[in-house]
CSV table of C-alpha atoms in Angstrom, one decimal:
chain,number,residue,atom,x,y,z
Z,1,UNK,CA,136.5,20.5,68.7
Z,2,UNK,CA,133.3,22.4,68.5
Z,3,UNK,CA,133.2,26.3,69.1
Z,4,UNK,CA,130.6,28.1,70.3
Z,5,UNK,CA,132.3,31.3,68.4
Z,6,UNK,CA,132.9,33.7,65.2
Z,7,UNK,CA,136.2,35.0,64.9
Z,8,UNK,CA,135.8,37.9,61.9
Z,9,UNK,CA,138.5,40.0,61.3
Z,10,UNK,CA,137.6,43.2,60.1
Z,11,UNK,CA,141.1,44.9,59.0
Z,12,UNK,CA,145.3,44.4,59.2
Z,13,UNK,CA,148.2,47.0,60.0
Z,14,UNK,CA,149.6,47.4,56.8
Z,15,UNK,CA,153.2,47.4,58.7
Z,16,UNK,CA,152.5,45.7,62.0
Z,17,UNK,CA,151.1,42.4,63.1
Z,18,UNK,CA,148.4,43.8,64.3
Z,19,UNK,CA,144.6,43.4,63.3
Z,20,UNK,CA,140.6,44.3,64.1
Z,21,UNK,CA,138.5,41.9,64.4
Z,22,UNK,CA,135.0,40.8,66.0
Z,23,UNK,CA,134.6,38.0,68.1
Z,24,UNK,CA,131.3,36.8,68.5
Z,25,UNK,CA,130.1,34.6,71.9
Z,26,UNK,CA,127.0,33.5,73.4
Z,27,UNK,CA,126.3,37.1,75.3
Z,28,UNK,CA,127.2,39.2,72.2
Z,29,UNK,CA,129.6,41.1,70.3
Z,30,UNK,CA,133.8,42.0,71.4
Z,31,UNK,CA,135.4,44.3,69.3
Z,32,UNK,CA,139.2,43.3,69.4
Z,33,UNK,CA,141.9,44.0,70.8
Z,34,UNK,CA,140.1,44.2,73.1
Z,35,UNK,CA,141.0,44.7,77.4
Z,36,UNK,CA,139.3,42.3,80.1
Z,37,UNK,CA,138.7,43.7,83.4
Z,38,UNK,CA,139.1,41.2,85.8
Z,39,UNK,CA,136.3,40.9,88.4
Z,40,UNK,CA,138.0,37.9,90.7
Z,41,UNK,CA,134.6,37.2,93.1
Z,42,UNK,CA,132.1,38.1,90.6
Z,43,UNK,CA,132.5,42.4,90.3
Z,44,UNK,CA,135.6,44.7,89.9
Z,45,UNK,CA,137.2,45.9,93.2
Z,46,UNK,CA,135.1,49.1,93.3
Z,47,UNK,CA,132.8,48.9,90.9
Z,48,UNK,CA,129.3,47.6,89.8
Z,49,UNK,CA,128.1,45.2,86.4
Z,50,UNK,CA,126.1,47.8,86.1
Z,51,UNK,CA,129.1,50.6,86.1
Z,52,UNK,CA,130.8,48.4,84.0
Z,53,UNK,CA,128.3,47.6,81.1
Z,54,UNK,CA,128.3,51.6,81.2
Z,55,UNK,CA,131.6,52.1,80.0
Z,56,UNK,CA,130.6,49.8,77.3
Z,57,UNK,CA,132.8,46.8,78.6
Z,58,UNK,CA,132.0,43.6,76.5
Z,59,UNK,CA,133.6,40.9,78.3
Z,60,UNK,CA,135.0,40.9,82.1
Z,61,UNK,CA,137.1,38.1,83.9
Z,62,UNK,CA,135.5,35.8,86.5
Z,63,UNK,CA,138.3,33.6,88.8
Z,64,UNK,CA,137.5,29.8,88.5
Z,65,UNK,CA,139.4,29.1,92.4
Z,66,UNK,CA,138.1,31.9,94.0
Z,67,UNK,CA,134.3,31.1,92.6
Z,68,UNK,CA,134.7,27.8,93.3
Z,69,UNK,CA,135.7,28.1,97.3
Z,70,UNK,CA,132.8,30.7,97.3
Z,71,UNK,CA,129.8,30.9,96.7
Z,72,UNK,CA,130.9,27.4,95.3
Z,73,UNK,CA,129.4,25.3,92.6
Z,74,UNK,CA,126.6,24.0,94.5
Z,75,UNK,CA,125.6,27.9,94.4
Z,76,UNK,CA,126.1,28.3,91.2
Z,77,UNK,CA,124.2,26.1,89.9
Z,78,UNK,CA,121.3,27.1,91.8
Z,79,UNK,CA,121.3,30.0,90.8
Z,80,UNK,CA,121.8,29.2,87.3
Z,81,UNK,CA,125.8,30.2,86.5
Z,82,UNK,CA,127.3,33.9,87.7
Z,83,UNK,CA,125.9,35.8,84.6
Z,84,UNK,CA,122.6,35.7,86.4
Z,85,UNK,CA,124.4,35.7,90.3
Z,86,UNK,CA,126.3,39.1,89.3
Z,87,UNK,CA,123.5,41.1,87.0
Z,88,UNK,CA,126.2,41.0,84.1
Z,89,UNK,CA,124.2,40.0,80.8
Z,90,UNK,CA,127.5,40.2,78.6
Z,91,UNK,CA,130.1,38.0,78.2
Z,92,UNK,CA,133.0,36.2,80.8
Z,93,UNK,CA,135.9,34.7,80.6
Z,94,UNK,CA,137.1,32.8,83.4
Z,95,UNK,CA,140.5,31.7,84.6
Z,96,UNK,CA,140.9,28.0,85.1
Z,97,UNK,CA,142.6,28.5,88.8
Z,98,UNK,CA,145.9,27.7,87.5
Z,99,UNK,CA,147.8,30.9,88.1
Z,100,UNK,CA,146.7,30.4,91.9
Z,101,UNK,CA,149.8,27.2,91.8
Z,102,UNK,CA,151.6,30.4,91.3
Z,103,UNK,CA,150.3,33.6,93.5
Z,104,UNK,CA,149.4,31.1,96.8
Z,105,UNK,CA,152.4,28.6,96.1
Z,106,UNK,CA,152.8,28.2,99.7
Z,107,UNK,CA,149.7,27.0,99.7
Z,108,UNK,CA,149.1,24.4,97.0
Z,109,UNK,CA,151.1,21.3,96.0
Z,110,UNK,CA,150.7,20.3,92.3
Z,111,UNK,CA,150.9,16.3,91.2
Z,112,UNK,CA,149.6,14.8,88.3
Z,113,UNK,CA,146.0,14.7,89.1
Z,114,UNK,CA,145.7,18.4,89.4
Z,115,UNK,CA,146.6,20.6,92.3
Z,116,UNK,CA,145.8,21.0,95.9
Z,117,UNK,CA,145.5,24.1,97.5
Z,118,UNK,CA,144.3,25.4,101.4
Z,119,UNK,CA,141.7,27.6,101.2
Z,120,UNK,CA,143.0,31.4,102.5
Z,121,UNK,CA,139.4,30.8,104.2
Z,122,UNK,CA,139.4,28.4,106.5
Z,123,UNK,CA,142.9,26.1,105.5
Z,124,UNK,CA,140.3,23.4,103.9
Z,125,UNK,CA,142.1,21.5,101.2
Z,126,UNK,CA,140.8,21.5,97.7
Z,127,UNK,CA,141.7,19.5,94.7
Z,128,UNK,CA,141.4,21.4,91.4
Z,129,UNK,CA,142.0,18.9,88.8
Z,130,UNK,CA,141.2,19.4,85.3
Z,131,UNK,CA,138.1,17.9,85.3
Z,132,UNK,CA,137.1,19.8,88.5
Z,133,UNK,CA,138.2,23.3,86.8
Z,134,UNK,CA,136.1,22.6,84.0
Z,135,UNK,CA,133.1,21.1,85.9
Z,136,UNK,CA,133.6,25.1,87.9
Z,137,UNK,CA,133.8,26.8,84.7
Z,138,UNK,CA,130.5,24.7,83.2
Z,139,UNK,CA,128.4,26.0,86.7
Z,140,UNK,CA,129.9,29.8,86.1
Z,141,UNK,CA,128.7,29.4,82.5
Z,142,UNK,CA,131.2,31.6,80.7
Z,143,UNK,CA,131.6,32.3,77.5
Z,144,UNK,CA,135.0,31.6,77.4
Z,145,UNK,CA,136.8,29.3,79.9
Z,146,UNK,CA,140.7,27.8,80.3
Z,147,UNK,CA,142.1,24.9,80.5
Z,148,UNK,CA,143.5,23.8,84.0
Z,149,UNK,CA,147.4,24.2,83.3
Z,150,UNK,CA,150.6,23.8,85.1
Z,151,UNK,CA,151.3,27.1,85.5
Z,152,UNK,CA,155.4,28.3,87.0
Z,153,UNK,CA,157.1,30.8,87.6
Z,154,UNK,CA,158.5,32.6,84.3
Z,155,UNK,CA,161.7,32.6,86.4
Z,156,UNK,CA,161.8,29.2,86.5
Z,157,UNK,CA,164.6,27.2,84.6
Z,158,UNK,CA,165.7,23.8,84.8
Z,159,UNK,CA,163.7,20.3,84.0
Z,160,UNK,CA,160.4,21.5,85.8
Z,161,UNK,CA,159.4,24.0,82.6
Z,162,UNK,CA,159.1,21.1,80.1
Z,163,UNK,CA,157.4,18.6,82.5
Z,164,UNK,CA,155.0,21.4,83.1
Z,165,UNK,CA,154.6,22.0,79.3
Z,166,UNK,CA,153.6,18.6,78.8
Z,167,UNK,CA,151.2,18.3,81.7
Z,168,UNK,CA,149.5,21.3,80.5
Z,169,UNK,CA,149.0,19.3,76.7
Z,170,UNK,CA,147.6,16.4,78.7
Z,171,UNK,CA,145.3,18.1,81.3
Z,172,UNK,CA,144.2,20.1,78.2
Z,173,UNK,CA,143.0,16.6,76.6
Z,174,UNK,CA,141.2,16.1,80.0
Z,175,UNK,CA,139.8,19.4,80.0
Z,176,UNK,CA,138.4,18.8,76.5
Z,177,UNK,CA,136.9,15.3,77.5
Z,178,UNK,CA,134.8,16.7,80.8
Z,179,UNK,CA,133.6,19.9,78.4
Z,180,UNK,CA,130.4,19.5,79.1
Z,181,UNK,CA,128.7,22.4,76.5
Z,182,UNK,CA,131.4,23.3,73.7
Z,183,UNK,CA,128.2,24.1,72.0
Z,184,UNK,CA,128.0,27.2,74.7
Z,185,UNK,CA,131.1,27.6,76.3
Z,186,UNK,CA,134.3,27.8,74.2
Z,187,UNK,CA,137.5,26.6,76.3
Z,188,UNK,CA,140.5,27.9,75.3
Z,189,UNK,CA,143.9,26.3,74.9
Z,190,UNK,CA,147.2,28.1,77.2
Z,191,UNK,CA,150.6,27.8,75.4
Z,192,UNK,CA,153.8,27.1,77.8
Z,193,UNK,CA,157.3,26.0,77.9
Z,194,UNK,CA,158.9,29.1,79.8
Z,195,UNK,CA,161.2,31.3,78.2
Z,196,UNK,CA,162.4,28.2,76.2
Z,197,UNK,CA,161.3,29.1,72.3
Z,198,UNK,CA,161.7,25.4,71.2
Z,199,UNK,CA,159.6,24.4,74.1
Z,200,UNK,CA,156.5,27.4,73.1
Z,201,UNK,CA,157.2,25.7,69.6
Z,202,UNK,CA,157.1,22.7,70.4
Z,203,UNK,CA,153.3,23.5,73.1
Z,204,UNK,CA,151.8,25.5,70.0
Z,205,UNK,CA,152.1,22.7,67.8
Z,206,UNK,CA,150.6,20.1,70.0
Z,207,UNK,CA,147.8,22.3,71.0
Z,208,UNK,CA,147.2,23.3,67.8
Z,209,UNK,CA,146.3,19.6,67.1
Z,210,UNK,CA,143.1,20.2,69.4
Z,211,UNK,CA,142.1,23.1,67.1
Z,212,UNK,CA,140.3,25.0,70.5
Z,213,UNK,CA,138.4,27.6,69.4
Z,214,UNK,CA,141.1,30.2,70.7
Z,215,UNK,CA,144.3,30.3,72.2
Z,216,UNK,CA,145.9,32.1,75.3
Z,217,UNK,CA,150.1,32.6,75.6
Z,218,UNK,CA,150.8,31.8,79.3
Z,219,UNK,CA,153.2,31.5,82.0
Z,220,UNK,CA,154.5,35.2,81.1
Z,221,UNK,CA,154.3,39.1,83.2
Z,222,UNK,CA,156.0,37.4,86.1
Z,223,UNK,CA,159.2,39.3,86.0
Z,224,UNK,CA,160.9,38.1,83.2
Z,225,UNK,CA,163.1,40.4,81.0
Z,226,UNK,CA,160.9,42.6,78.8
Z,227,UNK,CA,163.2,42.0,76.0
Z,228,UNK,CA,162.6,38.6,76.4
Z,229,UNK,CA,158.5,38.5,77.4
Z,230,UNK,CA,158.0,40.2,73.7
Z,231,UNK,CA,160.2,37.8,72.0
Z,232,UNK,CA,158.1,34.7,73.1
Z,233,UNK,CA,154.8,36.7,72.7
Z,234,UNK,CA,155.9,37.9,68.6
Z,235,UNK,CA,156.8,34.1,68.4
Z,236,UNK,CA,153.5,32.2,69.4
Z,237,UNK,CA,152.0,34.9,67.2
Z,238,UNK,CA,153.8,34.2,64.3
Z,239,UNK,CA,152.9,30.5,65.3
Z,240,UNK,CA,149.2,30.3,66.6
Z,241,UNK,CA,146.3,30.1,63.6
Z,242,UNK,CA,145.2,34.1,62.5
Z,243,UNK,CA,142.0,32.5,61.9
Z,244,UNK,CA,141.2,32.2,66.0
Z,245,UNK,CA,141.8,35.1,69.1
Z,246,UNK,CA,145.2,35.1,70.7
Z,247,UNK,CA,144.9,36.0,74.6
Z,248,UNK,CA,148.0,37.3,76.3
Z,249,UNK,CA,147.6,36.4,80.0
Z,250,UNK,CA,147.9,39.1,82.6
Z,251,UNK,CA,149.1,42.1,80.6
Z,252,UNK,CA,147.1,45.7,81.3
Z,253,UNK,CA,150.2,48.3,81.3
Z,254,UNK,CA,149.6,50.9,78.7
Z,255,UNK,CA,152.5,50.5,76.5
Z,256,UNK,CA,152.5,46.9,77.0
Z,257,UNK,CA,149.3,46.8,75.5
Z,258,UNK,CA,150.3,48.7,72.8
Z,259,UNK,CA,153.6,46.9,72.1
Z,260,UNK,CA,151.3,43.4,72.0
Z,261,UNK,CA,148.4,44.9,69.8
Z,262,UNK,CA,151.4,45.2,67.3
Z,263,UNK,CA,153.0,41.6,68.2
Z,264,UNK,CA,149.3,40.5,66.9
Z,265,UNK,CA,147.4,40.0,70.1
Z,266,UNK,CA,144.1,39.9,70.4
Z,267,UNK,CA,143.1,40.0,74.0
Z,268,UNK,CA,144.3,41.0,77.4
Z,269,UNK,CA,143.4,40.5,81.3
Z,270,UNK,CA,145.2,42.7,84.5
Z,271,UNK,CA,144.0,43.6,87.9
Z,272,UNK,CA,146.4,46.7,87.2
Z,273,UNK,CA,143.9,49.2,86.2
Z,274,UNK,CA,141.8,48.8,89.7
Z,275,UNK,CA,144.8,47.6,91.5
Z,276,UNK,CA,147.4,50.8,90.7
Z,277,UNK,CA,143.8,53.3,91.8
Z,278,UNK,CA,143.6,51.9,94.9
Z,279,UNK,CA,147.0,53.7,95.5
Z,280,UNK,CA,145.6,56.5,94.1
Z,281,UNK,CA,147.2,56.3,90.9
Z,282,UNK,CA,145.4,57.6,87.9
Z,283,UNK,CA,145.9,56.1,84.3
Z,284,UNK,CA,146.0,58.8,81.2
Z,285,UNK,CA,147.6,59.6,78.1
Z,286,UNK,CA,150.1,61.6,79.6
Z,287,UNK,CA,151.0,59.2,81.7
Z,288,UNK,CA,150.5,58.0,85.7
Z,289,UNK,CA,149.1,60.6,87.7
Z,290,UNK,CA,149.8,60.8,91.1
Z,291,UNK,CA,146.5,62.1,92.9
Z,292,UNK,CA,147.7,61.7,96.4
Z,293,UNK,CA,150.3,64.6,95.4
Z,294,UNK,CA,149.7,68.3,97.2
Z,295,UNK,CA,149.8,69.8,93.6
Z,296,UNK,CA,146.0,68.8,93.3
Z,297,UNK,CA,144.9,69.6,95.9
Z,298,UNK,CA,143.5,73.3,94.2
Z,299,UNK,CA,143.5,72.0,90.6
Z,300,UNK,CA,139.5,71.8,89.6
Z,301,UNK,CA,139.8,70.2,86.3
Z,302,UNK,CA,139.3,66.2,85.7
Z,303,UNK,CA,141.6,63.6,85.8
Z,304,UNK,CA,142.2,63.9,82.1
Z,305,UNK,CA,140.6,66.2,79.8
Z,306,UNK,CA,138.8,65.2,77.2
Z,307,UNK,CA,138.1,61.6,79.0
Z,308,UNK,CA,133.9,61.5,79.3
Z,309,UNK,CA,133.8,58.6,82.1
Z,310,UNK,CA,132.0,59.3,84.6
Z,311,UNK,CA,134.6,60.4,87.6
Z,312,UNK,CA,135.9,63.1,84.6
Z,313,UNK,CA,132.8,64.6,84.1
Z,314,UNK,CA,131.6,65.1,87.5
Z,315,UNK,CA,134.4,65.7,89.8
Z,316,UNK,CA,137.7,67.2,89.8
Z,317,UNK,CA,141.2,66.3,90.7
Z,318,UNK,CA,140.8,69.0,93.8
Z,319,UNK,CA,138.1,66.5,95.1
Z,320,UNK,CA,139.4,63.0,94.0
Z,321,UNK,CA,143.1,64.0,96.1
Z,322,UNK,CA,140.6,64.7,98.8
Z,323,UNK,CA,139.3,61.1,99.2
Z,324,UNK,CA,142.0,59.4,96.7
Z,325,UNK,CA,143.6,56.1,99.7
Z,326,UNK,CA,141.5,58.0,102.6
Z,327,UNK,CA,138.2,56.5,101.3
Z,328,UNK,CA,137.2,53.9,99.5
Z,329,UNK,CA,134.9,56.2,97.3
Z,330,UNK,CA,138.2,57.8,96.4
Z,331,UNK,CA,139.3,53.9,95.0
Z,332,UNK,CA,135.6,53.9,93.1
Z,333,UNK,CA,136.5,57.5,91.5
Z,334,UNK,CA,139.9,56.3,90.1
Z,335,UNK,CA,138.9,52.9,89.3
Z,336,UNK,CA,135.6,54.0,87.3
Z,337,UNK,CA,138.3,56.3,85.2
Z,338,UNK,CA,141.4,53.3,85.0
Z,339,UNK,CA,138.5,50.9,83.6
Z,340,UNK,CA,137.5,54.0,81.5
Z,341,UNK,CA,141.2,54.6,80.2
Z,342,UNK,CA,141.9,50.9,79.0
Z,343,UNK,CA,138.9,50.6,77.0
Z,344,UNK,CA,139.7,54.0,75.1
Z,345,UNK,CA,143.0,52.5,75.0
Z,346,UNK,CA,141.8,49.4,73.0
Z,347,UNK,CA,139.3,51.1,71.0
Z,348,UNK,CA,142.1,54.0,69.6
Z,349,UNK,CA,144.2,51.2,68.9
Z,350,UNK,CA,141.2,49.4,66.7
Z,351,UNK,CA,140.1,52.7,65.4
Z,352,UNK,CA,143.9,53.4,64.2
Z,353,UNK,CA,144.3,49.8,62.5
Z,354,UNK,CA,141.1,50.1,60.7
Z,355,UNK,CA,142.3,53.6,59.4
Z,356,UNK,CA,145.9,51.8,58.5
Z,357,UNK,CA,147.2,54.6,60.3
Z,358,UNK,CA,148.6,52.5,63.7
Z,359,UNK,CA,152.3,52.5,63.4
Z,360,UNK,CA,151.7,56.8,63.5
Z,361,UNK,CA,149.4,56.0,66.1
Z,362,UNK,CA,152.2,54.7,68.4
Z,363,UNK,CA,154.4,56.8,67.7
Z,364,UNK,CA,152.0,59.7,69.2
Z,365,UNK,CA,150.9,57.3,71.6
Z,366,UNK,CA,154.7,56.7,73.3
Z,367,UNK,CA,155.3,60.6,72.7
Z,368,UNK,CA,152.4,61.3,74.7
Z,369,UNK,CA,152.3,58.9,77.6
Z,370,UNK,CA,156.7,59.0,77.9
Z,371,UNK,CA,157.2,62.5,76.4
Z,372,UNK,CA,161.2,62.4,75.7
Z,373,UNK,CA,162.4,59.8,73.9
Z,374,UNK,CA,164.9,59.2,76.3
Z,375,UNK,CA,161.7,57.6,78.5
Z,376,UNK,CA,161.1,55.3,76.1
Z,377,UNK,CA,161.4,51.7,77.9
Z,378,UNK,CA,164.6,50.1,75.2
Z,379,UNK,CA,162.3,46.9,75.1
Z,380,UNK,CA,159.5,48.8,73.8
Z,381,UNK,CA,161.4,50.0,71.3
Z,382,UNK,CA,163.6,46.7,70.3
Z,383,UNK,CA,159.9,45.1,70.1
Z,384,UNK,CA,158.0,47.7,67.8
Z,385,UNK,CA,161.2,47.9,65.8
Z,386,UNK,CA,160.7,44.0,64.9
Z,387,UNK,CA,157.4,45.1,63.3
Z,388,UNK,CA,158.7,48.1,61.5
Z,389,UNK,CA,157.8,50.8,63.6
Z,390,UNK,CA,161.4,52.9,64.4
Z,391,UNK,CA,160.3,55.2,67.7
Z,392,UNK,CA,163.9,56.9,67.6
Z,393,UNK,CA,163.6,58.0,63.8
């Protein structure tokens, strides 16, 4: 099908799967591997666009179902997509609505045609079919958008995983047919089939057939085994074309991240970062800070030296415990330096790959953020060590 993208890649790990690339879309460059911020109603939880495009995001997440119940499309389309609605002038990706079958199950019943939810509104129904998702995702205008798929539990075992596997291949066939401008939009294919590898292999080959102009892996961070979560993501890696972007749906823990740059993913997505500050949890290379703790409560240096966002170089941890759960300027502080963290994150990693210097990058990475070795989550390691990186040695 028609893309409305580049896909260049600049450099390889010498040792890992991992690579730099840059992905060109309609509102400009994105350096990969590269994090997403997710902005569900149009803006972060606690920050601007404007905030955002500061810390040099490239590309933030819209949510297709929560757009879609409001403003709604009607809205959208007046006011000419939510690029324009929100002040953001980069790029967006937006989530078909799918992974709401999941988080507000009680709430939506899936069929063939597509899935109904309630609105948490007002308890209107709403049918989201494929069509509908994309016809959404055409009024938002985003760069990137998904297909509507038949998204379960990663729990789930039984008969239901393949029937949903298939549904997704043929609502991604309607998804393609209501496209409405692949010359502007590029709509990207999600791989399922569970923890099943014959049924991932069996998705990435049929989806592979409607050669989208990038792929996701979905229907994965729902509390699976970790040991398990990497083996499926290093598999429709090894699978999926090198030539297009690789999305790994709803990942944004730091050594998670890591572990998948390595596994030879491209991009990520995670309310975590804004989530975890609203408890007043700060993200560094050392680690999670606890700012609600006493022990700040005298300590006038930043969140994390060194950082330059913002909240760093203008307030101190003495100040930030102050507010941090009490106010929500406290939740702006934190988030402003969470948002600030992952994109470091991602650009050390790209820096380090372009260097060929990434599987010592890791290695200083996990001795930093888990200290002893001991703290080193065993998945982590099993994963890395399938790439030739030996954290224990």
């Amino acid at each position: 099908m028609k893309s409305a993208l580049t896909f260049e890649t600049i450099a390889r790990c010498s040792t890992t799967k991992a690579k730099a690339s840059l992905l060109t879309l309609p509102h400009g460059p994105v350096n990969t591997p590269v994090f997403m911020p997710v902005g569900t109603q149009g803006t972060l939880k606690g920050l601007t666009p404007r905030q955002l495009e500061d810390l040099n995001c490239q590309i933030m997440l819209n949510n297709t179902y929560h757009l879609g119940l409001k403003p709604g499309q009607e809205t959208l389309d007046l006011v000419g997509g939510a690029h324009k609605f929100q002040k953001w002038n980069r790029n967006l990706l937006t989530d078909s609505g799918g992974f709401q079958m999941v988080s507000l199950l009680k709430l939506a019943k899936i069929t063939e045609e597509g899935v109904q939810f309630a609105s948490p509104h007002d308890g209107s129904l709403m049918m989201l079919t494929p069509e509908h998702s994309v016809a959404l995702q055409n009024s938002i205008g985003a760069d990137i958008l998904m297909q509507l798929d038949d998204v379960i539990s990663s729990l789930t075992t039984g008969p239901r995983v393949e029937e949903a596997m298939w549904r997704s291949i043929r609502w991604l066939d309607r998804c393609i047919a209501a496209h409405k401008n692949p010359d502007r939009q590029n709509l990207f294919a999600i791989i399922q089939g569970g923890l099943n590898k014959d049924l991932r292999r069996k998705c990435v080959e049929e989806m592979v057939k409607r050669d989208t102009p990038g792929y996701a892996v979905g229907g994965l961070s729902g509390g699976e085994e970790k040991d398990v979560f990497w083996q499926i993501v290093s598999l429709c890696t090894d699978l999926l074309p090198k030539t297009k972007p690789i999305y790994c749906m709803g990942v944004g823990y730091a050594e998670d991240l890591v572990v998948c740059v390595a596994l030879g993913v491209d991009m990520f997505d995670c309310v975590y970062p804004t989530r975890t500050a609203r408890f007043g949890n700060a993200l560094t290379m050392n680690g999670i800070l606890s700012l609600k703790s006493g022990k700040h409560a005298n300590d006038f240096g930043p969140i994390e030296e060194g950082c330059d966002c913002p909240t760093c170089k203008n307030y101190t941890r003495s100040y930030v415990h102050l507010v941090a759960t009490k106010d929500t300027v406290g939740c702006h502080l934190v988030s402003v330096h969470n948002v600030a963290f992952q994109l470091r994150l991602m650009r050390q990693m790209r820096e380090a790959i372009i260097k060929d210097e990434f599987p010592a990058w890791i290695k200083r990475f996990f001795a930093g953020y888990f200290g002893d070795k001991t703290r080193y989550p065993v998945w982590a390691v099993n994963a890395l060590k399938s790439v030739d990186v030996d954290l224990m040695a």
